[in-house]
Tab-separated table of C-alpha atoms and ligand atoms in Angstrom:
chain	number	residue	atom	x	y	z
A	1	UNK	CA	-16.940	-9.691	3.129
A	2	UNK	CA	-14.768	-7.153	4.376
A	3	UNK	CA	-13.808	-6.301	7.478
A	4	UNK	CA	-12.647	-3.243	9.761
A	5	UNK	CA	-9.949	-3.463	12.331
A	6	UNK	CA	-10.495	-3.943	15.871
A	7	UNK	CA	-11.987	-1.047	17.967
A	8	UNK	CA	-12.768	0.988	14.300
A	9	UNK	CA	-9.498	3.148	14.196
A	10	UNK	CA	-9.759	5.824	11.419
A	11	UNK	CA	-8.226	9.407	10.233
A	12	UNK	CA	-10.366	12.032	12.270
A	13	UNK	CA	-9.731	14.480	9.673
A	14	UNK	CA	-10.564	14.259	6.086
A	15	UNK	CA	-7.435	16.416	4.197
A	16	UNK	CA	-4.319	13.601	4.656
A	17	UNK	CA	-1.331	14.201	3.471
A	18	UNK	CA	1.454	11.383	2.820
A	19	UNK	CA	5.320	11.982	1.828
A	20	UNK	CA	8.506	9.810	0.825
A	21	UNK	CA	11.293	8.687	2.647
A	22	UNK	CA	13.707	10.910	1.569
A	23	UNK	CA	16.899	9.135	1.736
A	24	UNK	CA	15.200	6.207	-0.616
A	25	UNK	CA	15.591	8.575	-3.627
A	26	UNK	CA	12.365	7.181	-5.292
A	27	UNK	CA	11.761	6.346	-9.054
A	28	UNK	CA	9.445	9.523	-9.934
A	29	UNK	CA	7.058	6.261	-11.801
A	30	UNK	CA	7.265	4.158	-7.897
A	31	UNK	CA	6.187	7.500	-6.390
A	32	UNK	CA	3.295	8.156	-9.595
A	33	UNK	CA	2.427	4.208	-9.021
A	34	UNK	CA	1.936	4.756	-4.987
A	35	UNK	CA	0.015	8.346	-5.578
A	36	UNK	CA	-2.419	6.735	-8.204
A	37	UNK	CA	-3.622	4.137	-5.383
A	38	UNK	CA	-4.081	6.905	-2.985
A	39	UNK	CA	-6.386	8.998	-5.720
A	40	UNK	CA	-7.862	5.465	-6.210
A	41	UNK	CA	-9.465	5.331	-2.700
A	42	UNK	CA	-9.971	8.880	-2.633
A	43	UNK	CA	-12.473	8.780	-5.913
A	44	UNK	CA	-14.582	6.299	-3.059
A	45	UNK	CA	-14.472	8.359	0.100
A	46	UNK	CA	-14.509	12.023	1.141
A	47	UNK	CA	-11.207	11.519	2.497
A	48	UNK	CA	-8.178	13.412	0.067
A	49	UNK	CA	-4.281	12.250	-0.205
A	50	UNK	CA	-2.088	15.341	-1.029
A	51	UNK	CA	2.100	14.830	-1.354
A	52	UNK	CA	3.605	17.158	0.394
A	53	UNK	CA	7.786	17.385	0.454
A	54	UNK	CA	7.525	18.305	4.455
A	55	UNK	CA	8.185	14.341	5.425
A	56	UNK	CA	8.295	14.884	9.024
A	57	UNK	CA	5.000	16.821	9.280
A	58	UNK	CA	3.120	14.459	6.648
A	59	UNK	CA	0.057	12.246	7.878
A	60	UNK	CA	1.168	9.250	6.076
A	61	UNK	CA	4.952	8.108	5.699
A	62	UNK	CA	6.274	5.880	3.010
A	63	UNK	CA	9.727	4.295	3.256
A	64	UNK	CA	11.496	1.526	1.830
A	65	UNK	CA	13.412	-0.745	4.361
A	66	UNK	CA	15.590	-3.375	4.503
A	67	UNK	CA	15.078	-6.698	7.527
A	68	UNK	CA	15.165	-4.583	10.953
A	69	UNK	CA	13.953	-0.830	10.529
A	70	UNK	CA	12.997	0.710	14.025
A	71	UNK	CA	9.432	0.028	13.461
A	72	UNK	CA	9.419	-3.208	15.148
A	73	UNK	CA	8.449	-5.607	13.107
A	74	UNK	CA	11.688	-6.439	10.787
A	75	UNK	CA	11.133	-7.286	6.566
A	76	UNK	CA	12.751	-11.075	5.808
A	77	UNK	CA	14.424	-10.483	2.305
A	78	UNK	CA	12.658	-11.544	-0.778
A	79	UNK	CA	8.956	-12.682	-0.803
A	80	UNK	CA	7.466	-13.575	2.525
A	81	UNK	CA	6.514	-10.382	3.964
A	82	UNK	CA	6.256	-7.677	1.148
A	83	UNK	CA	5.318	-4.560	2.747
A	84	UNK	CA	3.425	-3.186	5.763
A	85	UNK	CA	0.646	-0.399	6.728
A	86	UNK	CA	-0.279	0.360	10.355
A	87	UNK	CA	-3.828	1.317	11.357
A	88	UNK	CA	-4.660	5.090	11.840
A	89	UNK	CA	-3.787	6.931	13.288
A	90	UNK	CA	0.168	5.910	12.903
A	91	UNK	CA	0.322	6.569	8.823
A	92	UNK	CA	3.572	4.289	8.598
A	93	UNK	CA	3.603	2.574	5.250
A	94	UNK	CA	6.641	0.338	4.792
A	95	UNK	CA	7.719	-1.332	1.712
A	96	UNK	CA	10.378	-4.602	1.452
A	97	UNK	CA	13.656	-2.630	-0.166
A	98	UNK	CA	14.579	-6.184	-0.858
A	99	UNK	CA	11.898	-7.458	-3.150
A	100	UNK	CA	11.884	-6.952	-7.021
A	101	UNK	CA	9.435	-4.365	-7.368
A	102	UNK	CA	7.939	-3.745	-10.758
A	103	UNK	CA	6.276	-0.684	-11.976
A	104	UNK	CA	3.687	-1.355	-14.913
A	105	UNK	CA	4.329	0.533	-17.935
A	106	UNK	CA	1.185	1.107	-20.666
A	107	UNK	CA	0.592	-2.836	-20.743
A	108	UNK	CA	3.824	-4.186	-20.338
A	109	UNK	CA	5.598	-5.343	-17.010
A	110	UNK	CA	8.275	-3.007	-16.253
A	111	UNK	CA	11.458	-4.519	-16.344
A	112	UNK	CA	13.643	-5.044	-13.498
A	113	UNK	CA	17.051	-5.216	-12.904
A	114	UNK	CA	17.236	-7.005	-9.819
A	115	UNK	CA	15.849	-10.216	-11.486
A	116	UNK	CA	16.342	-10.309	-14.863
A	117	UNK	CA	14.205	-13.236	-14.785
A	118	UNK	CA	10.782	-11.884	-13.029
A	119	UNK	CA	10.738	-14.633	-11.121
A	120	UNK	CA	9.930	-13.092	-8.041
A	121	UNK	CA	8.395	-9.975	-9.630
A	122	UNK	CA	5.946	-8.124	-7.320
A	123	UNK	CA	3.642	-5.722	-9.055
A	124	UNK	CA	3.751	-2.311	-6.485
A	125	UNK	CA	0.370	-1.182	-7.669
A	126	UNK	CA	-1.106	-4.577	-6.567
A	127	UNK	CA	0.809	-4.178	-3.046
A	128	UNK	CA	0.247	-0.635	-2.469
A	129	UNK	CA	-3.844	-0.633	-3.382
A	130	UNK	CA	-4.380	-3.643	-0.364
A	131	UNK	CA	-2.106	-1.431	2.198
A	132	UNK	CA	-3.856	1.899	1.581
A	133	UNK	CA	-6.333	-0.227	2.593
A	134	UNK	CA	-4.967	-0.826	5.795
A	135	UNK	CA	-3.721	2.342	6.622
A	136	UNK	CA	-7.580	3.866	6.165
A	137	UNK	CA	-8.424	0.880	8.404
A	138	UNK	CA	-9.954	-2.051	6.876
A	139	UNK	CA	-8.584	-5.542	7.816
A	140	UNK	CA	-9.017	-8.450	5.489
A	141	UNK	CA	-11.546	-9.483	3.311
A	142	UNK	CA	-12.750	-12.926	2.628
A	143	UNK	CA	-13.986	-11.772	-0.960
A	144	UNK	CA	-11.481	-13.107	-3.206
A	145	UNK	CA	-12.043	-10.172	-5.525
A	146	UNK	CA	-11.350	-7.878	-3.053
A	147	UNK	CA	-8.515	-5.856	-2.920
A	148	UNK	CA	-8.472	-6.867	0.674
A	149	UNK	CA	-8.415	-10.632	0.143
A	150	UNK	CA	-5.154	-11.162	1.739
A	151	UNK	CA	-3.847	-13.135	-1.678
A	152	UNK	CA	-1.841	-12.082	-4.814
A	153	UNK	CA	-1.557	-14.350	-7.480
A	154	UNK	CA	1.166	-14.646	-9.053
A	155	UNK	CA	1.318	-12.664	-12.530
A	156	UNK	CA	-2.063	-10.971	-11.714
A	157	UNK	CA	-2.537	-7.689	-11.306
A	158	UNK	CA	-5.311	-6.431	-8.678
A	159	UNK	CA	-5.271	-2.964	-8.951
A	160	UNK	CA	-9.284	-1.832	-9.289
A	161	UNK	CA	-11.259	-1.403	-5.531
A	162	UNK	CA	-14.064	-3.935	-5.686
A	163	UNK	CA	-17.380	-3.578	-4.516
A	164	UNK	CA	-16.783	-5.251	-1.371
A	165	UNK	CA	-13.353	-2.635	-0.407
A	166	UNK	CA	-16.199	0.243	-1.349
A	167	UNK	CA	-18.642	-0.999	0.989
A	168	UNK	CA	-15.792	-1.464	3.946
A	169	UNK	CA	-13.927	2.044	3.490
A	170	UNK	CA	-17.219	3.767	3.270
A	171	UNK	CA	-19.120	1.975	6.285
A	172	UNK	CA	-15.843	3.608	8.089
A	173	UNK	CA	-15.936	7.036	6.403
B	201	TQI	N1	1.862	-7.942	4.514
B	201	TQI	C1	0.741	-8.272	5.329
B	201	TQI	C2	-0.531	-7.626	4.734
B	201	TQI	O1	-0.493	-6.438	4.388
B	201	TQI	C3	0.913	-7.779	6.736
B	201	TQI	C4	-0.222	-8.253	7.597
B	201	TQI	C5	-0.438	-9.499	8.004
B	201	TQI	C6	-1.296	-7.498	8.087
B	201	TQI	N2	-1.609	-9.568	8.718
B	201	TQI	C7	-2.141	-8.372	8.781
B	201	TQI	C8	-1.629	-6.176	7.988
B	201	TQI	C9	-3.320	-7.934	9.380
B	201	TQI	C10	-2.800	-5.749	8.606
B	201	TQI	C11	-3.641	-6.639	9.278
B	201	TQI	O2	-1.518	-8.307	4.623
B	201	TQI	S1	2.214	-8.835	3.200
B	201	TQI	C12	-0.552	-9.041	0.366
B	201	TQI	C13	-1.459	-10.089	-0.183
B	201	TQI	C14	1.125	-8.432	1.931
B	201	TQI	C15	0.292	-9.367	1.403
B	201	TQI	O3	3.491	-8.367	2.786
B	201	TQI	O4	2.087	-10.208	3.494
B	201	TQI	C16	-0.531	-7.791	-0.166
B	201	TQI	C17	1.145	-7.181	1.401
B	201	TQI	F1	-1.438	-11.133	0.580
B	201	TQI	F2	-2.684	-9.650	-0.298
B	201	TQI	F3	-1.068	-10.458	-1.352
B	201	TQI	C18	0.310	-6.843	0.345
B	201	TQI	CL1	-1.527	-7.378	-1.513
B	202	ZN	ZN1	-3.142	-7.227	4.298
């Protein structure tokens, strides 16, 4: 079951708008990957994600980071923490510069040069569905379906909303 962060924090208004850190000089398929989880949660609530290029003025701000970043709580290199999403109304939605993102392409994992290997692939998709999630306001889920369920396994993809993420972002919206 699903379940919505302390105190119910969520977007007042229903038009959001999210941009990219500039300076991180995003992949346009890392930015297409990030945008399809937005429309994803979108198609379930009558809340809508629109880029906009005015980064300072945008609802929701996406930035890769390395370790300490100013928003304090500091990434640890590769694995551990992978990325982070703060509850509305903040909008800050942090990724790990340091692990080896992959960006599916068709059916086929996208390769990466950081790891030749895949070893310690992480499917962005997977990552950026569960912290949308967060960022709208829902906490974990202890439906292991559940895009919420606060495990990846490794070499799966989780990239569909569930039943249970449906019935938690629209009990909040
Ligand atoms: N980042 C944690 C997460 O997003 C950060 C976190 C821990 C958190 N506890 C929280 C955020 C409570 C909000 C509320 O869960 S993570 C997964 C997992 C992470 C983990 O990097 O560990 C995913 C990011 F566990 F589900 F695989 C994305 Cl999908
Ligand atoms: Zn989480």
């Amino acid at each position: 079951h699903y379940e919505i962060f302390e105190g119910r924090p969520r977007w007042k208004k229903r038009a959001l708008t999210f941009s990219f850190l500039p300076q991180n000089k995003l992949p346009d398929n890392y930015k297409k990957t990030i945008a399809r989880g937005f429309s994803k949660w979108q198609a379930v609530t009558p809340l809508s994600f629109r880029e906009t290029g005015s980064y300072s003025k945008a609802d929701i701000k996406i930035g890769f980071y390395s370790r300490e970043h100013g928003c304090g709580h500091a990434f640890d290199g590769v694995l551990g923490e992978l990325a982070h999403a703060y509850a509305p109304p903040f909008g800050w939605f942090h990724f790990d510069n340091d692990e080896n993102w992959v960006v599916h392409q068709g059916d086929q994992l996208g390769h990466n040069s950081k790891d030749p290997t895949m070893l310690t692939a992480i499917d962005l998709e997977s990552v950026a569905m569960h912290e949308i999630g967060h960022l709208l306001g829902l906490g974990h889920s202890v439906d292991r379906n559940a895009i919420m369920f606060p495990t990846l396994t490794y070499g799966v993809r989780k990239i569909e909303l569930q039943k249970d993420d449906v019935d938690g972002i629209q009990s909040l919206y």
